[in-house]
Amino acid sequence: MTELPVPRVRFAPSPTGYFHVGGARTALYNWCVARRGEGQFILRIEDTDRERSDAAWTEGILSALSWLGITWDEGPYFQSERRALYAAAAERLYAGGHAYACDCTREAVEARTKNNAVPGYDGFCRDRGLAFVPGHALRFKVPDEGTTVVSDLVRGEVEFQNSTIEDFVVMKSNGDPLYVLAVVVDDLDMQVTTVIRAEEHLPTTPKAVLLWGVLGEGRPLPQYAHLPVLVNERRQKLSKRRDRVAVEDYRALGYLPEAMVNYLALLGWAPADGREILSRDELVAEFRLEDVNRSPAFFDEKRLAHFNGLYIRALPTAEFVERCRPFLYGAHGLFEPTSVDEAAFARLAPLVQERVATLGEVPGLVAFLFAAPFSPDAVAFEKAVLRDESAGETLEHMAAAVERGALDAADLRAALEQIAASTGRKLGKVQAPVRVATLGAAAGLPLFESLEELGRERVLERLRAAMARIDERG
RNA sequence: GCCCCCAUCGUCCAGCGGCCCAGGACAUCGCCCUUUCAAGGCGGAAACACGGGUUCGAAUCCCGUUGGGGGUGCCA
């Protein structure tokens, strides 16, 4: 095999909204290519549109990338700080006769082209010889004939008839560059070898190829790779406005970054042997752009949750405990820091760990221990305690056992088994009223271990409170 | 409208001419395990959009149709 050139890739998001999972996947694939080829991953913020860009969004992008472990070797570069470069390129295009100034308003163009067979700008200013001065936009002179070919790693050769490409604007009349110009200037300047981005950019790629042809000084085009878009349940491109897809949201919900990375990698790609659980290193070692498939993928939260569950269960318990903290009383937490008994949580952690798919579900499982006023679920209480004929008897028996000194899980279990045996019912059946009365919910952590952790005092208190409510009912 | 892309179970992938009356995973259904719920184990249902070619042979190659998507901005 021949020596591959060292890849220089870039991830170039625009800071115009929450950083979403589609962008994260694009970044990840870029990162894999850079790491695998021992090249560089460049981060470039495309904020040429001053109207829509916001530094706050940039912050979000950086923090989400860091959270995912996608590190960059260069940048972040900001296009807003590189305006002189774009202006110089525009000047060269104009001076070389590859572009011309245009003063047409959008309305004027529309009025003229309404009845034209060919849509888009009609080349009205091509030969008017307007000066390239403030107030005039600059349009690239697209050849009338011929074809422009985009050679794409995932899609093959894509051909465009030049006649279908309009004379597009490269500099706005206010002096701001357009994305397509800035991208070409930057990719050239940053020596980018491989452009990996979403499919929505494919239709503008021939424009970039054309620009590269005149600005590139003969340097070879970058290798393009257009990834299929991520879609919602209606099969439309994920939208920041329509769909909940912000990486931040998933973080707050308790998804692990390594699970997210693993899941994202598999959206449009799979390793040769079909394995689904891949470490970061395995991903880097096996990822190939050539194997990325071409059709859009649906971001399936259920499947993500499954992956997340696997990752959570694979965590050493101590680390699981560590990662739970923010969800107990930290940034995303539900409880008062003072009401959380760390040692108790740590003891219960193994039981919690195998029952959650996200860290956000953790507080719910230990709420019986840490939630300030204890209030059992009303529906569950009605069903398991109030409407169960023998509930009162069961609760009394348990209370008596605890008073006699039954404190650990084994004692408590023995006590309940006694009731089960004497009434000929299954243990699962008789534990229901006890569970709801003391833990507050019909489902949750194993009963006896939970009671042991709750402690004699609180268990008795809750059992008595439940018995009192039964008495009230008559 | 015009340009471009795409098309295997509900979903994500495997399949790159014979190993496929199509395989794995999620979801779903059933059973087992079980102190609830999970987790885990076992099993079931579930797809090559359609029509033409090419070929001894097509999920795989070609053409068309249909369907979906993206672009069409002095957004990125």
XYZ file of C-alpha atoms (C1' of nucleotides) in Angstrom:
550
model
C 0.000 0.000 0.000
C 1.234 3.448 -0.840
C 2.011 5.987 1.828
C -1.055 8.115 2.472
C -0.633 11.840 2.756
C -1.116 13.216 6.247
C -4.730 14.308 6.452
C -5.644 17.816 7.463
C -9.341 18.031 8.108
C -11.537 20.750 9.447
C -14.801 20.931 11.265
C -16.472 24.213 10.434
C -19.705 24.833 12.306
C -21.574 28.093 12.172
C -22.512 29.496 15.573
C -26.158 30.096 14.794
C -27.876 27.827 17.278
C -27.517 24.895 19.622
C -24.869 22.418 18.635
C -26.771 19.397 17.483
C -26.063 15.723 17.111
C -25.668 15.920 13.348
C -22.813 18.348 13.783
C -21.362 16.127 16.462
C -21.291 13.177 14.087
C -19.636 15.238 11.370
C -17.047 16.409 13.889
C -16.488 12.851 15.064
C -15.866 11.491 11.582
C -13.451 14.329 10.905
C -11.700 13.619 14.149
C -11.408 9.908 13.384
C -9.844 10.626 10.024
C -7.330 13.013 11.556
C -6.402 10.636 14.369
C -6.163 7.574 12.187
C -3.892 9.294 9.698
C -1.961 11.081 12.420
C -2.976 14.331 10.853
C -4.578 17.488 12.175
C -8.113 18.326 13.131
C -8.778 22.002 12.616
C -11.662 23.779 14.277
C -12.984 26.742 12.364
C -15.954 28.831 13.342
C -17.826 30.046 10.280
C -19.252 33.304 11.487
C -19.178 35.325 8.299
C -22.840 36.129 8.735
C -22.644 38.686 11.484
C -26.411 38.931 11.717
C -26.919 35.362 12.768
C -23.766 34.493 14.636
C -23.462 34.685 18.383
C -20.496 34.057 20.652
C -22.725 32.167 23.058
C -23.321 29.501 20.433
C -19.591 29.232 19.900
C -19.164 28.538 23.602
C -21.742 25.786 23.352
C -19.957 24.165 20.429
C -16.603 24.171 22.191
C -17.993 22.762 25.398
C -19.963 20.049 23.628
C -16.930 18.987 21.613
C -14.831 18.848 24.757
C -17.472 16.816 26.521
C -17.461 14.313 23.672
C -13.698 14.129 23.807
C -13.299 15.534 20.319
C -10.133 17.537 20.638
C -8.765 19.896 18.043
C -5.162 20.430 17.021
C -5.592 23.890 15.536
C -7.987 26.714 16.148
C -10.572 27.644 16.812
C -10.152 30.039 13.930
C -12.839 32.616 13.425
C -13.731 33.685 9.936
C -14.789 37.029 11.297
C -11.125 37.645 12.101
C -9.905 36.721 8.659
C -11.836 39.222 6.606
C -8.745 40.729 5.011
C -7.952 37.392 3.380
C -11.374 37.138 1.804
C -11.283 40.729 0.635
C -7.929 40.119 -1.016
C -9.240 37.007 -2.734
C -12.265 38.926 -3.959
C -9.990 41.612 -5.309
C -7.989 39.013 -7.176
C -11.113 37.500 -8.682
C -12.248 40.909 -9.844
C -8.860 41.959 -11.175
C -8.478 38.694 -13.040
C -11.831 39.080 -14.711
C -13.248 36.021 -12.948
C -15.815 38.056 -11.112
C -17.758 41.231 -11.699
C -19.561 43.803 -9.635
C -23.316 43.782 -9.517
C -25.835 46.308 -8.230
C -29.001 44.373 -8.889
C -31.491 44.187 -6.058
C -33.135 40.935 -5.325
C -36.431 42.353 -6.554
C -34.950 43.464 -9.845
C -33.469 40.038 -10.479
C -36.728 38.353 -9.684
C -38.681 40.665 -11.944
C -36.355 39.932 -14.837
C -36.045 36.188 -14.401
C -39.640 35.423 -13.507
C -40.363 34.281 -17.047
C -36.965 32.836 -17.843
C -36.549 29.178 -18.451
C -33.318 29.163 -16.470
C -33.763 30.014 -12.810
C -31.362 32.088 -10.777
C -29.367 35.151 -11.612
C -29.354 36.026 -15.303
C -25.906 37.565 -15.661
C -27.344 41.033 -16.149
C -24.234 42.843 -14.884
C -21.651 40.633 -16.531
C -20.657 43.158 -19.149
C -21.712 46.358 -17.487
C -18.207 47.017 -16.225
C -19.318 48.175 -12.779
C -16.577 49.076 -10.319
C -16.021 46.793 -7.343
C -16.774 49.338 -4.654
C -18.817 49.383 -1.461
C -22.471 49.049 -2.331
C -21.810 46.608 -5.114
C -21.817 42.869 -4.646
C -19.267 40.700 -6.396
C -20.436 37.803 -8.531
C -18.344 34.944 -9.819
C -18.450 34.487 -13.573
C -19.463 30.857 -14.043
C -18.456 29.331 -17.395
C -21.464 28.988 -19.685
C -20.455 25.595 -20.903
C -18.776 22.484 -19.706
C -19.224 20.430 -16.580
C -17.801 20.573 -13.110
C -17.129 17.284 -11.409
C -17.091 16.761 -7.676
C -15.157 13.683 -6.754
C -16.652 12.439 -3.532
C -15.383 9.663 -1.283
C -18.838 8.506 -0.344
C -20.802 9.357 -3.461
C -18.387 8.863 -6.296
C -18.182 11.338 -9.179
C -21.006 13.835 -9.164
C -21.398 15.895 -12.320
C -22.889 19.338 -12.653
C -23.582 21.174 -15.909
C -22.056 24.639 -15.597
C -25.089 26.003 -17.413
C -27.180 25.135 -14.377
C -25.006 27.139 -12.033
C -25.776 30.824 -11.760
C -23.244 33.608 -11.352
C -23.212 33.408 -7.585
C -22.345 36.141 -5.127
C -18.985 35.848 -3.393
C -18.943 39.219 -1.600
C -21.969 40.994 -0.255
C -22.491 44.644 -1.100
C -21.638 45.448 2.524
C -18.204 43.937 2.146
C -18.855 40.659 3.941
C -17.654 37.520 2.216
C -20.042 34.700 1.484
C -19.564 31.277 2.933
C -18.498 29.686 -0.342
C -15.662 32.180 -0.811
C -14.505 32.071 2.795
C -14.461 28.281 2.755
C -12.294 28.064 -0.316
C -9.899 30.740 0.889
C -9.581 29.067 4.276
C -9.286 25.510 3.014
C -6.535 26.682 0.725
C -4.809 28.714 3.414
C -5.098 25.966 6.016
C -3.906 23.298 3.598
C -6.989 21.208 4.110
C -6.723 17.857 2.362
C -10.092 16.376 3.136
C -13.443 18.120 3.386
C -15.900 16.078 5.400
C -19.271 17.691 5.865
C -22.988 17.073 5.579
C -24.710 16.288 2.322
C -26.561 19.569 2.289
C -23.316 21.139 1.104
C -23.039 18.962 -1.967
C -25.002 21.296 -4.273
C -22.691 24.211 -3.498
C -19.546 22.178 -3.948
C -19.203 22.785 -7.710
C -19.076 26.488 -6.909
C -16.226 25.840 -4.516
C -14.481 23.727 -7.132
C -14.787 26.541 -9.648
C -13.426 29.068 -7.181
C -10.594 26.765 -6.224
C -9.730 26.537 -9.886
C -8.948 30.227 -10.087
C -7.727 30.867 -6.523
C -5.898 27.597 -6.015
C -2.782 28.321 -8.050
C -2.882 24.844 -9.451
C -3.027 23.065 -6.136
C -5.100 19.889 -6.142
C -8.630 20.004 -4.851
C -9.306 18.601 -1.422
C -10.842 15.179 -1.243
C -14.553 15.633 -0.602
C -16.765 13.406 1.498
C -20.414 14.329 1.891
C -22.124 12.522 4.724
C -25.786 11.612 4.648
C -27.891 13.914 6.786
C -29.475 12.883 10.059
C -33.261 12.959 9.926
C -36.168 13.085 12.354
C -39.048 10.607 12.534
C -40.632 12.319 9.554
C -37.456 11.780 7.587
C -36.579 15.430 7.370
C -33.190 16.882 8.059
C -32.767 17.480 11.768
C -33.613 21.033 12.573
C -32.527 22.986 15.596
C -35.943 24.557 15.759
C -38.164 21.541 15.180
C -36.339 18.726 16.874
C -34.783 18.272 20.249
C -31.281 17.392 19.185
C -28.919 19.591 21.139
C -25.915 17.694 22.428
C -26.254 19.686 25.647
C -29.719 18.227 26.194
C -28.459 14.683 26.031
C -25.714 15.536 28.435
C -28.249 16.952 30.876
C -30.398 13.855 30.504
C -27.540 11.701 31.709
C -26.114 10.206 28.563
C -22.446 9.278 28.756
C -20.181 10.914 26.197
C -18.570 7.595 25.295
C -21.988 6.061 24.609
C -22.944 9.067 22.525
C -19.752 8.818 20.506
C -20.237 5.093 19.968
C -23.833 5.516 18.906
C -23.112 8.466 16.644
C -20.311 6.591 14.914
C -22.738 3.857 13.943
C -25.137 6.265 12.285
C -24.007 5.774 8.732
C -21.080 3.500 9.290
C -20.231 0.080 10.712
C -16.946 -1.758 11.201
C -16.215 -4.683 8.914
C -16.933 -7.336 11.505
C -20.250 -5.883 12.598
C -19.333 -5.206 16.211
C -21.424 -2.490 17.768
C -19.625 -1.631 20.952
C -16.425 0.127 19.999
C -13.999 2.062 22.096
C -12.656 5.360 20.886
C -9.390 3.724 19.885
C -11.132 0.966 17.974
C -13.175 3.577 16.199
C -10.128 5.494 15.169
C -8.410 2.322 14.040
C -11.281 1.059 11.940
C -13.153 4.057 10.638
C -12.976 4.615 6.895
C -14.773 7.294 4.945
C -15.089 4.895 2.033
C -17.356 2.712 4.154
C -19.785 5.465 5.082
C -23.155 4.733 3.578
C -25.152 7.102 1.456
C -28.653 7.177 2.855
C -30.032 9.413 5.597
C -30.188 8.000 9.111
C -32.775 8.492 11.804
C -31.442 9.496 15.203
C -33.108 6.897 17.394
C -33.120 7.859 21.038
C -34.240 4.388 22.098
C -31.177 2.836 20.587
C -28.980 5.514 22.097
C -30.494 4.722 25.482
C -29.687 1.046 25.005
C -26.066 1.861 24.261
C -25.972 4.189 27.216
C -27.280 1.449 29.489
C -24.535 -0.882 28.341
C -21.906 1.746 29.015
C -23.321 2.548 32.428
C -23.301 -1.093 33.463
C -19.739 -1.482 32.232
C -18.530 1.307 34.518
C -16.607 0.364 37.679
C -19.012 1.071 40.511
C -16.834 3.752 42.037
C -16.817 5.635 38.809
C -20.527 5.186 38.378
C -21.000 6.781 41.787
C -18.737 9.608 40.763
C -20.663 10.263 37.584
C -23.961 10.233 39.398
C -23.090 13.149 41.642
C -24.145 15.945 39.275
C -27.475 14.214 38.904
C -28.060 13.856 42.616
C -27.220 17.329 43.798
C -25.011 18.971 41.184
C -25.843 20.848 38.026
C -28.654 18.517 37.032
C -29.447 17.292 40.535
C -32.749 16.991 42.328
C -31.767 16.876 45.965
C -30.339 19.210 48.548
C -26.631 18.428 48.896
C -27.103 18.053 52.637
C -29.830 15.469 52.291
C -27.699 13.118 50.241
C -25.954 10.398 52.226
C -23.014 9.562 50.004
C -22.130 6.365 51.817
C -25.660 5.048 51.589
C -25.789 5.846 47.914
C -22.479 4.131 47.326
C -23.755 0.960 48.993
C -26.879 0.931 46.847
C -25.053 1.961 43.701
C -24.567 -1.534 42.204
C -28.306 -2.084 42.399
C -28.978 1.300 40.817
C -26.395 0.819 38.127
C -28.064 -2.153 36.546
C -31.455 -0.516 36.451
C -30.879 2.741 34.630
C -30.293 3.596 31.007
C -29.395 7.206 31.765
C -27.922 8.944 34.799
C -30.982 11.151 34.841
C -32.998 8.177 36.049
C -30.811 7.721 39.121
C -32.453 10.250 41.462
C -35.834 8.639 40.936
C -34.546 5.314 42.213
C -33.112 6.732 45.412
C -35.704 9.406 46.074
C -37.068 7.294 48.945
C -33.776 7.954 50.720
C -33.070 11.565 49.872
C -36.286 13.353 48.913
C -37.221 15.856 51.580
C -40.847 15.107 52.457
C -41.592 11.455 51.781
C -44.785 11.107 49.796
C -45.657 7.773 48.227
C -47.086 7.690 44.751
C -50.835 8.142 45.110
C -51.902 5.687 42.437
C -49.534 2.988 43.655
C -50.579 3.552 47.275
C -54.248 3.245 46.416
C -53.679 0.010 44.580
C -51.111 -1.762 46.705
C -52.023 -0.549 50.155
C -55.581 0.695 50.381
C -57.204 -1.814 48.054
C -55.268 -4.841 49.245
C -57.297 -6.644 51.923
C -54.299 -8.071 53.700
C -52.066 -5.032 53.406
C -52.727 -3.890 56.964
C -51.849 -7.251 58.402
C -48.674 -7.403 56.351
C -47.544 -3.947 57.375
C -48.202 -4.680 61.016
C -46.238 -7.882 60.846
C -43.308 -6.093 59.246
C -43.443 -3.299 61.791
C -43.415 -5.836 64.588
C -40.445 -7.593 63.064
C -38.510 -4.365 62.804
C -39.377 -3.481 66.376
C -38.086 -6.860 67.465
C -34.805 -5.989 65.842
C -34.946 -7.169 62.243
C -32.552 -4.770 60.600
C -30.630 -6.279 57.758
C -31.908 -7.446 54.420
C -31.835 -11.111 55.374
C -33.884 -10.553 58.550
C -36.410 -8.440 56.703
C -36.750 -11.003 53.995
C -37.259 -13.779 56.495
C -39.990 -11.774 58.158
C -41.842 -11.207 54.929
C -41.412 -14.804 53.877
C -43.174 -15.811 57.034
C -46.219 -13.822 56.027
C -46.119 -15.155 52.538
C -46.007 -18.699 53.824
C -48.808 -18.202 56.333
C -51.135 -16.681 53.755
C -50.071 -18.944 50.921
C -49.084 -16.045 48.720
C -45.986 -15.385 46.758
C -43.272 -13.186 48.135
C -43.619 -10.878 45.173
C -47.246 -10.381 46.015
C -46.873 -9.576 49.708
C -43.957 -7.234 49.230
C -46.104 -4.794 47.251
C -47.773 -2.960 50.157
C -44.504 -2.822 52.084
C -42.675 -1.480 49.069
C -45.176 1.266 48.365
C -45.540 2.221 52.009
C -41.806 2.555 52.574
C -40.225 3.267 49.209
C -43.174 5.102 47.735
C -43.380 3.384 44.371
C -44.538 0.109 42.890
C -41.242 -0.495 41.140
C -37.688 0.273 42.059
C -34.661 -1.046 43.852
C -34.840 -4.430 45.624
C -36.967 -4.001 48.734
C -34.929 -5.494 51.544
C -31.641 -3.851 50.700
C -33.466 -0.545 50.400
C -35.118 -0.949 53.797
C -31.812 -1.789 55.410
C -30.426 1.446 54.038
C -33.480 3.448 55.066
C -32.971 2.422 58.671
C -35.168 1.249 61.489
C -36.540 4.629 62.411
C -37.743 5.727 59.008
C -39.048 2.297 58.086
C -41.188 2.149 61.202
C -42.363 5.689 60.738
C -43.497 5.000 57.193
C -45.104 1.675 57.988
C -47.112 3.306 60.775
C -48.124 6.212 58.587
C -49.463 3.767 56.012
C -51.315 1.771 58.643
C -52.872 4.951 59.905
C -54.150 5.759 56.447
C -55.670 2.302 56.183
C -57.444 2.875 59.471
C -58.761 6.219 58.264
C -60.318 4.439 55.343
C -62.061 2.087 57.772
C -40.193 24.492 -11.559
C -34.829 23.465 -12.007
C -30.262 20.959 -10.038
C -28.318 17.077 -6.958
C -28.534 12.853 -3.676
C -30.884 8.485 -1.782
C -33.952 3.683 -1.695
C -32.667 -3.987 2.558
C -37.209 -5.608 8.692
C -40.904 0.095 12.329
C -35.417 1.907 13.298
C -29.767 1.590 12.729
C -26.490 -1.420 10.170
C -24.408 -6.261 7.260
C -24.688 -7.757 2.219
C -20.436 -5.041 -2.784
C -23.124 -11.537 -8.880
C -23.801 -17.579 -6.703
C -22.298 -18.862 0.647
C -29.279 -15.019 1.072
C -36.458 -18.575 0.589
C -31.348 -12.225 3.319
C -27.642 -11.768 8.863
C -26.915 -8.658 13.558
C -28.662 -4.795 16.889
C -32.729 -1.405 18.894
C -37.822 -1.430 19.461
C -41.918 -5.062 19.760
C -44.292 -9.954 21.264
C -43.825 -14.735 24.106
C -41.170 -17.822 27.591
C -37.318 -18.526 31.430
C -34.887 -16.346 35.686
C -36.902 -13.387 39.711
C -38.827 -9.927 46.307
C -41.043 -5.253 42.352
C -38.678 -3.091 38.239
C -34.697 -3.718 35.456
C -30.588 -6.545 33.749
C -29.633 -11.363 31.640
C -30.989 -15.955 28.761
C -34.069 -18.362 24.996
C -37.615 -17.992 21.094
C -41.248 -15.421 17.572
C -43.081 -11.809 14.122
C -40.803 -8.364 10.822
C -37.470 -6.019 4.792
C -34.478 -6.459 -0.610
C -40.162 0.100 -3.391
C -41.959 -1.169 -8.533
C -41.028 -2.339 -13.806
C -37.724 -3.524 -17.515
C -33.026 -5.219 -18.971
C -27.643 -7.617 -18.511
C -26.238 -12.616 -16.844
C -26.228 -19.643 -16.578
C -27.394 -16.858 -11.974
C -29.244 -10.555 -9.157
C -30.691 -7.479 -2.788
C -26.071 -6.835 -5.337
C -24.706 -4.232 -12.368
C -27.631 -0.864 -16.146
C -32.149 1.934 -17.536
C -36.846 3.763 -16.259
C -40.926 4.657 -12.783
C -42.434 5.795 -8.034
C -41.293 7.522 -3.363
C -38.254 10.269 0.068
C -34.606 13.946 1.002
C -31.255 18.067 0.108
C -30.216 22.549 -2.612
C -32.092 26.479 -5.270
C -30.335 33.463 -0.346
C -26.134 39.595 -0.938
C -27.570 31.984 5.151
C -24.062 28.342 6.537
